Short mmCIF file of C-alpha atoms in Angstrom, two decimals:
data_model
loop_
_atom_site.label_atom_id
_atom_site.label_comp_id
_atom_site.label_asym_id
_atom_site.label_seq_id
_atom_site.Cartn_x
_atom_site.Cartn_y
_atom_site.Cartn_z
CA MET A 30 119.72 35.28 93.26
CA THR A 31 116.96 36.30 95.62
CA SER A 32 115.69 34.95 98.90
CA ASN A 33 112.92 33.23 96.93
CA THR A 34 115.28 31.15 94.80
CA ARG A 35 114.36 27.47 94.90
CA ILE A 36 116.99 25.19 96.43
CA LYS A 37 117.03 21.40 96.46
CA MET A 38 117.10 20.18 100.07
CA PRO A 39 119.50 17.20 100.47
CA ALA A 40 117.36 14.09 100.82
CA GLY A 41 119.63 12.70 103.52
CA PHE A 42 119.42 15.74 105.79
CA TRP A 43 116.20 14.74 107.55
CA SER A 44 117.17 11.09 107.96
CA GLY A 45 120.63 12.18 109.13
CA ILE A 46 119.36 14.39 111.95
CA GLN A 47 116.94 11.63 112.97
CA GLN A 48 119.91 9.31 113.44
CA LEU A 49 121.35 11.96 115.75
CA GLY A 50 118.20 11.97 117.86
CA ILE A 51 116.68 15.18 116.51
CA ALA A 52 113.09 15.04 115.28
CA PRO A 53 112.54 16.74 111.89
CA HIS A 54 109.31 18.35 113.11
CA ASP A 55 111.26 19.99 115.94
CA VAL A 56 113.57 21.55 113.37
CA ALA A 57 110.62 22.76 111.31
CA ARG A 58 108.97 24.23 114.40
CA LYS A 59 112.20 25.93 115.50
CA ALA A 60 112.61 27.38 112.02
CA ARG A 61 109.00 28.62 112.16
CA LEU A 62 108.14 26.67 109.04
CA PRO A 63 105.21 24.35 108.34
CA VAL A 64 105.84 20.67 109.03
CA THR A 65 105.20 20.01 105.32
CA ILE A 66 108.65 21.51 104.68
CA ILE A 67 110.06 18.10 105.66
CA THR A 68 108.61 16.47 102.56
CA ASP A 69 109.22 19.40 100.18
CA LEU A 70 111.79 18.63 97.51
CA VAL A 71 112.80 22.27 97.20
CA VAL A 72 112.85 25.27 99.56
CA THR A 73 113.61 28.97 99.26
CA THR A 74 116.97 30.41 100.30
CA ASP A 75 115.40 31.90 103.44
CA GLN A 76 113.83 28.57 104.36
CA TYR A 77 117.10 26.74 103.64
CA PHE A 78 119.04 29.02 105.96
CA ALA A 79 116.30 28.85 108.60
CA ILE A 80 116.42 25.03 108.60
CA TRP A 81 120.18 24.98 109.09
CA GLN A 82 120.00 27.63 111.81
CA ALA A 83 117.24 25.70 113.58
CA TYR A 84 119.34 22.53 113.52
CA SER A 85 122.21 24.53 114.99
CA ASP A 86 119.97 25.96 117.74
CA LEU A 87 118.74 22.48 118.74
CA VAL A 88 122.18 20.96 119.33
CA ASP A 89 124.39 21.41 122.37
CA ASP A 90 127.54 22.28 120.44
CA ILE A 91 127.87 23.38 116.82
CA ALA A 92 131.23 21.64 116.34
CA GLU A 93 129.96 18.26 117.49
CA ALA A 94 126.84 18.65 115.34
CA ILE A 95 128.96 19.41 112.26
CA ILE A 96 131.10 16.33 112.78
CA LYS A 97 128.23 13.98 113.58
CA LEU A 98 126.03 14.97 110.63
CA THR A 99 128.95 14.91 108.20
CA THR A 100 129.97 11.40 109.19
CA VAL A 101 126.46 9.96 109.56
CA PHE A 102 125.29 11.21 106.16
CA GLU A 103 124.98 8.10 103.99
CA THR A 104 126.60 8.05 100.58
CA ALA A 105 123.44 6.55 99.09
CA GLN A 106 121.61 9.76 100.01
CA TYR A 107 123.95 11.98 97.97
CA PRO A 108 122.17 13.95 95.23
CA PRO A 109 123.28 13.18 91.61
CA ALA A 110 125.60 16.20 91.48
CA VAL A 111 127.51 14.91 94.52
CA LEU A 112 127.50 11.32 93.30
CA ALA A 113 129.36 12.55 90.24
CA THR A 114 132.14 13.73 92.55
CA TYR A 115 132.15 10.61 94.75
CA HIS A 116 132.80 8.42 91.71
CA ALA A 117 135.50 10.69 90.26
CA ARG A 118 138.93 9.43 89.15
CA ASP A 119 140.86 11.05 92.03
CA TYR A 120 140.49 13.70 94.76
CA ARG A 121 141.43 16.55 92.40
CA ASP A 122 138.86 15.44 89.84
CA ALA A 123 136.26 15.14 92.60
CA LEU A 124 136.91 18.66 93.91
CA LYS A 125 136.82 20.18 90.43
CA ARG A 126 133.51 18.47 89.75
CA MET A 127 132.22 19.67 93.11
CA ALA A 128 133.17 23.28 92.33
CA ARG A 129 131.39 23.03 88.97
CA TYR A 130 128.27 21.16 89.99
CA LYS A 131 127.82 23.00 93.30
CA GLN A 132 126.26 25.72 91.16
CA LEU A 133 123.31 23.35 90.72
CA CYS A 134 122.76 23.34 94.50
CA PRO A 135 123.07 26.99 95.58
CA PRO A 136 123.65 29.06 97.57
CA GLU A 137 127.08 27.69 98.53
CA SER A 138 129.94 27.97 96.05
CA ILE A 139 133.54 26.80 96.34
CA ARG A 140 136.67 28.23 94.74
CA ILE A 141 139.78 26.03 94.46
CA THR A 142 143.34 27.36 94.20
CA GLU A 143 146.44 25.18 93.87
CA GLU A 144 149.73 26.86 94.69
CA GLY A 145 153.01 25.40 95.87
CA GLU A 146 152.42 22.54 98.29
CA HIS A 147 148.91 23.64 99.21
CA CYS A 148 145.39 23.58 97.82
CA THR A 149 143.00 26.15 99.29
CA ILE A 150 139.23 25.84 98.99
CA ASP A 151 137.28 29.01 99.75
CA LEU A 152 133.57 28.98 100.48
CA ASP A 153 131.59 31.78 98.85
CA TRP A 154 127.88 32.45 98.49
CA LEU A 155 126.30 32.30 95.08
CA TYR A 156 124.42 35.46 94.06
CA ILE A 157 123.14 36.32 97.54
CA GLU A 158 123.82 39.26 99.85
CA GLU A 159 123.88 37.61 103.30
CA PRO A 160 126.18 34.69 104.22
CA GLY A 161 124.71 31.44 105.43
CA PRO A 162 124.60 30.15 109.04
CA PRO A 163 127.92 29.04 110.60
CA MET A 164 126.53 25.49 110.84
CA LEU A 165 126.14 25.33 107.05
CA VAL A 166 129.66 26.70 106.59
CA GLY A 167 131.12 24.05 108.87
CA ILE A 168 129.16 21.23 107.26
CA THR A 169 130.27 22.30 103.78
CA LEU A 170 134.00 22.41 104.58
CA ALA A 171 133.85 19.21 106.64
CA PHE A 172 132.07 17.41 103.81
CA LEU A 173 134.82 18.38 101.34
CA LEU A 174 137.35 16.59 103.53
CA GLU A 175 134.94 13.72 104.15
CA LEU A 176 134.58 13.33 100.39
CA GLY A 177 138.33 12.81 100.09
CA ARG A 178 138.35 10.31 102.95
CA ARG A 179 135.49 8.23 101.59
CA GLY A 180 136.73 8.39 98.02
CA THR A 181 140.35 7.44 98.73
CA GLY A 182 139.58 5.13 101.63
CA GLN A 183 142.26 6.94 103.65
CA HIS A 184 142.04 9.17 106.72
CA LEU A 185 143.17 12.40 105.05
CA THR A 186 143.80 15.49 107.16
CA ALA A 187 143.75 19.21 106.39
CA ARG A 188 146.64 21.66 106.79
CA LEU A 189 144.55 24.55 108.12
CA VAL A 190 140.88 25.50 108.42
CA LYS A 191 139.58 29.05 108.79
CA PHE A 192 136.10 30.06 109.88
CA SER A 193 134.71 33.59 109.96
CA HIS A 194 132.56 32.78 113.02
CA GLN A 195 133.04 31.06 116.36
CA MET A 196 132.40 27.34 115.87
CA GLY A 197 131.91 25.85 119.31
CA ASP A 198 134.30 23.15 120.53
CA ILE A 199 137.41 23.98 118.54
CA GLN A 200 139.29 20.99 119.94
CA ALA A 201 136.65 18.64 118.55
CA LEU A 202 136.96 20.27 115.13
CA GLU A 203 140.76 20.08 115.27
CA ASN A 204 140.51 16.39 116.06
CA TYR A 205 138.22 15.87 113.09
CA PHE A 206 140.14 17.95 110.54
CA GLY A 207 143.51 16.94 111.97
CA CYS A 208 144.87 20.49 111.93
CA HIS A 209 144.72 23.91 113.55
CA ILE A 210 141.34 25.69 113.40
CA GLN A 211 141.26 29.47 113.17
CA SER A 212 137.97 31.16 114.04
CA GLY A 213 137.09 34.82 113.56
CA ALA A 214 138.99 34.89 110.24
CA ASN A 215 138.02 37.01 107.25
CA CYS A 216 137.15 33.96 105.15
CA ASN A 217 135.91 30.38 105.32
CA ARG A 218 138.70 28.22 103.95
CA LEU A 219 139.91 24.62 103.90
CA THR A 220 143.61 24.14 103.13
CA LEU A 221 144.79 20.70 101.99
CA ASP A 222 148.08 19.10 101.07
CA ARG A 223 148.28 19.43 97.31
CA GLU A 224 149.81 15.97 96.95
CA ASP A 225 146.62 14.46 98.42
CA LEU A 226 144.73 15.62 95.34
CA ASP A 227 146.57 13.00 93.27
CA ARG A 228 145.26 10.14 95.40
CA PRO A 229 142.99 7.85 93.32
CA PHE A 230 139.43 7.17 94.39
CA VAL A 231 138.59 3.58 95.21
CA THR A 232 135.01 4.57 94.38
CA TYR A 233 135.93 5.54 90.80
CA ASN A 234 133.22 4.47 88.37
CA ALA A 235 133.87 5.49 84.77
CA GLU A 236 130.62 4.01 83.48
CA LEU A 237 128.48 5.92 85.97
CA LEU A 238 130.38 9.16 85.28
CA GLU A 239 129.74 8.70 81.57
CA ILE A 240 126.02 8.67 82.35
CA LEU A 241 125.94 11.46 84.95
CA THR A 242 128.33 14.02 83.43
CA PRO A 243 126.29 14.95 80.32
CA VAL A 244 123.12 15.25 82.42
CA MET A 245 124.84 17.47 84.99
CA ASP A 246 126.44 19.65 82.31
CA GLN A 247 123.11 20.14 80.55
CA SER A 248 121.39 21.10 83.82
CA LEU A 249 124.20 23.54 84.59
CA ASP A 250 123.92 25.17 81.18
CA GLU A 251 120.16 25.52 81.56
CA GLN A 252 120.53 27.07 85.00
CA SER A 253 123.25 29.42 83.81
CA ARG A 254 120.96 30.80 81.12
CA SER A 255 118.28 31.54 83.72
CA ILE A 256 120.55 33.89 85.74
CA SER A 257 121.14 37.44 84.54
CA PHE A 258 124.60 38.32 83.28
CA THR A 259 124.83 41.20 85.76
CA GLU A 260 124.28 38.79 88.68
CA LYS A 261 127.12 36.58 87.44
CA VAL A 262 129.51 39.53 87.21
CA LYS A 263 128.48 40.77 90.67
CA TRP A 264 129.22 37.38 92.16
CA ILE A 265 132.69 37.26 90.60
CA LEU A 266 133.44 40.79 91.84
CA LYS A 267 132.33 39.97 95.38
CA ARG A 268 134.51 36.91 95.70
CA SER A 269 137.51 38.72 94.14
CA LEU A 270 137.46 42.03 96.01
CA ALA A 271 139.19 41.18 99.30
CA GLY A 272 142.57 42.85 99.21
CA GLY A 273 142.42 43.38 95.46
CA ARG A 274 140.99 45.52 92.70
CA PRO A 275 139.38 43.23 90.14
CA ASP A 276 139.42 44.92 86.75
CA LEU A 277 137.40 44.39 83.62
CA GLN A 278 140.10 42.20 82.06
CA THR A 279 140.22 39.86 85.06
CA VAL A 280 136.45 39.37 85.16
CA ALA A 281 136.27 38.91 81.38
CA TRP A 282 138.96 36.22 81.57
CA GLU A 283 137.08 34.36 84.29
CA LEU A 284 133.91 34.44 82.20
CA GLY A 285 135.82 33.24 79.15
CA MET A 286 135.08 36.28 76.98
CA SER A 287 136.74 39.42 75.65
CA ASP A 288 136.70 42.78 77.44
CA ARG A 289 134.52 44.21 74.67
CA THR A 290 131.96 41.40 74.97
CA LEU A 291 131.77 41.87 78.74
CA GLN A 292 131.17 45.60 78.35
CA ARG A 293 128.53 45.02 75.68
CA ARG A 294 126.68 42.40 77.73
CA LEU A 295 126.54 44.72 80.76
CA THR A 296 125.42 47.65 78.61
CA ASP A 297 122.62 45.49 77.23
CA GLU A 298 121.41 45.03 80.82
CA GLY A 299 121.63 48.77 81.52
CA ILE A 300 124.76 49.09 83.66
CA SER A 301 128.48 49.80 83.25
CA PHE A 302 131.32 47.79 84.79
CA LYS A 303 132.43 50.80 86.83
CA ASN A 304 128.95 51.38 88.28
CA LEU A 305 128.51 47.69 89.02
CA LEU A 306 131.83 47.59 90.88
CA THR A 307 130.73 50.60 92.95
CA GLN A 308 127.41 48.91 93.70
CA VAL A 309 129.18 45.74 94.85
CA ARG A 310 131.53 47.70 97.11
CA HIS A 311 128.60 49.55 98.65
CA GLU A 312 126.69 46.32 99.35
CA LEU A 313 129.73 44.60 100.84
CA ALA A 314 130.61 47.65 102.94
CA ARG A 315 127.18 47.55 104.58
CA GLU A 316 127.45 43.78 105.11
CA TYR A 317 130.90 43.96 106.74
CA LEU A 318 130.12 47.04 108.84
CA ALA A 319 127.08 45.23 110.23
CA ASP A 320 129.53 42.76 111.77
CA SER A 321 131.25 44.51 114.69
CA SER A 322 134.12 41.99 114.64
CA PHE A 323 135.58 43.72 111.56
CA ASP A 324 137.73 46.82 112.09
CA ILE A 325 136.73 49.67 109.76
CA LYS A 326 140.20 49.77 108.18
CA GLU A 327 139.87 46.04 107.59
CA VAL A 328 136.51 46.61 105.88
CA ALA A 329 138.14 49.15 103.57
CA PHE A 330 140.79 46.60 102.59
CA MET A 331 138.24 43.82 102.12
CA ILE A 332 136.33 45.80 99.51
CA GLY A 333 139.41 46.84 97.58
CA TYR A 334 140.44 50.18 99.09
CA GLU A 335 144.15 50.32 99.94
CA ASP A 336 143.67 53.80 101.42
CA HIS A 337 141.01 53.85 104.15
CA ASN A 338 140.49 57.60 103.61
CA SER A 339 139.27 56.83 100.10
CA PHE A 340 136.83 54.37 101.62
CA TYR A 341 135.55 57.00 104.07
CA ARG A 342 134.90 59.44 101.22
CA ALA A 343 133.17 56.80 99.11
CA PHE A 344 131.00 55.59 102.00
CA HIS A 345 129.95 59.13 102.90
CA LYS A 346 128.90 59.62 99.29
CA TRP A 347 126.81 56.40 99.42
CA GLU A 348 125.19 56.80 102.83
CA GLY A 349 125.64 60.45 103.75
CA ASP A 350 127.41 59.39 106.94
CA THR A 351 130.72 58.03 108.17
CA PRO A 352 131.27 54.25 108.43
CA SER A 353 131.59 54.43 112.22
CA ASN A 354 128.36 56.42 112.66
CA TRP A 355 126.51 54.09 110.27
CA ARG A 356 127.73 51.04 112.20
CA THR A 357 126.73 52.51 115.57
CA GLU A 358 123.21 53.29 114.35
CA TYR A 359 122.84 49.93 112.65
CA LEU A 360 123.93 47.92 115.69
CA SER A 361 121.71 49.94 118.00
CA THR A 362 118.64 49.09 115.94
CA HIS A 363 119.45 45.44 115.16
CA ASN A 364 120.62 44.17 118.56
#
């Protein structure tokens, strides 16, 4: 997915910020975009990120802005894909639908894991190289909890929330989420009590779901066919690399196909699994090294190298320089 990918802008965003006392044209001006962007139904990835960053720049505190916009956003303004989650049978059903239909509203993507007493929801980025603004990260995770609260009619709380960036007034966020907030983490993650997922939604509407689900599934299938197979595999590799070594079998299983089919599909697009994995590691290495908050040994681990010396050799082969020298030069030219 490129920076020119078309993204549907939530209809309630502009009315929501107006309720918070922020003029839409001020956001457009801050984002260096034409005022007509306010009435556009779709925007590019770059424009989408610029709008969220502009909103963040115009508020006094990012944490307060996250909470206010999440709670003021009216349910009636939800796009169809989100309405299908709001009217789900229970919180688990809603989250599963959200993970599936979020692909219709890139670039955010969520990955849900249930284990023991906990459910973890990780925020990833769909087919793009650079992560989105911290404001968008915060809004996304806060909305997932807000969805459970509105659907169940109960004031649910999280067990733990992790953000990769500093998020302003941490105490305000802890009051909202009802748990400890960890900033500067190596992921963006919402952890819930697994038993909360069984709570039924008072907003459950079987008749509406029967109408929306086939439409959403058809749109998802059409969108899936428009994205190259290589991009799909790259995305899976990127979200699976941290601390692990995703192999061909693992990726094939996630795509619901055999190892042989995966290899054939990649060959048809002119690349091997091994070379694609190397390409992904190289791209992620540059991305993580550009962030000075990550230790170089940590970067090696995050892209699947258990031995940091192996990472040094690989990086020197890619860039003709050591990771530390590359970082120093990069930061000197981009700060």
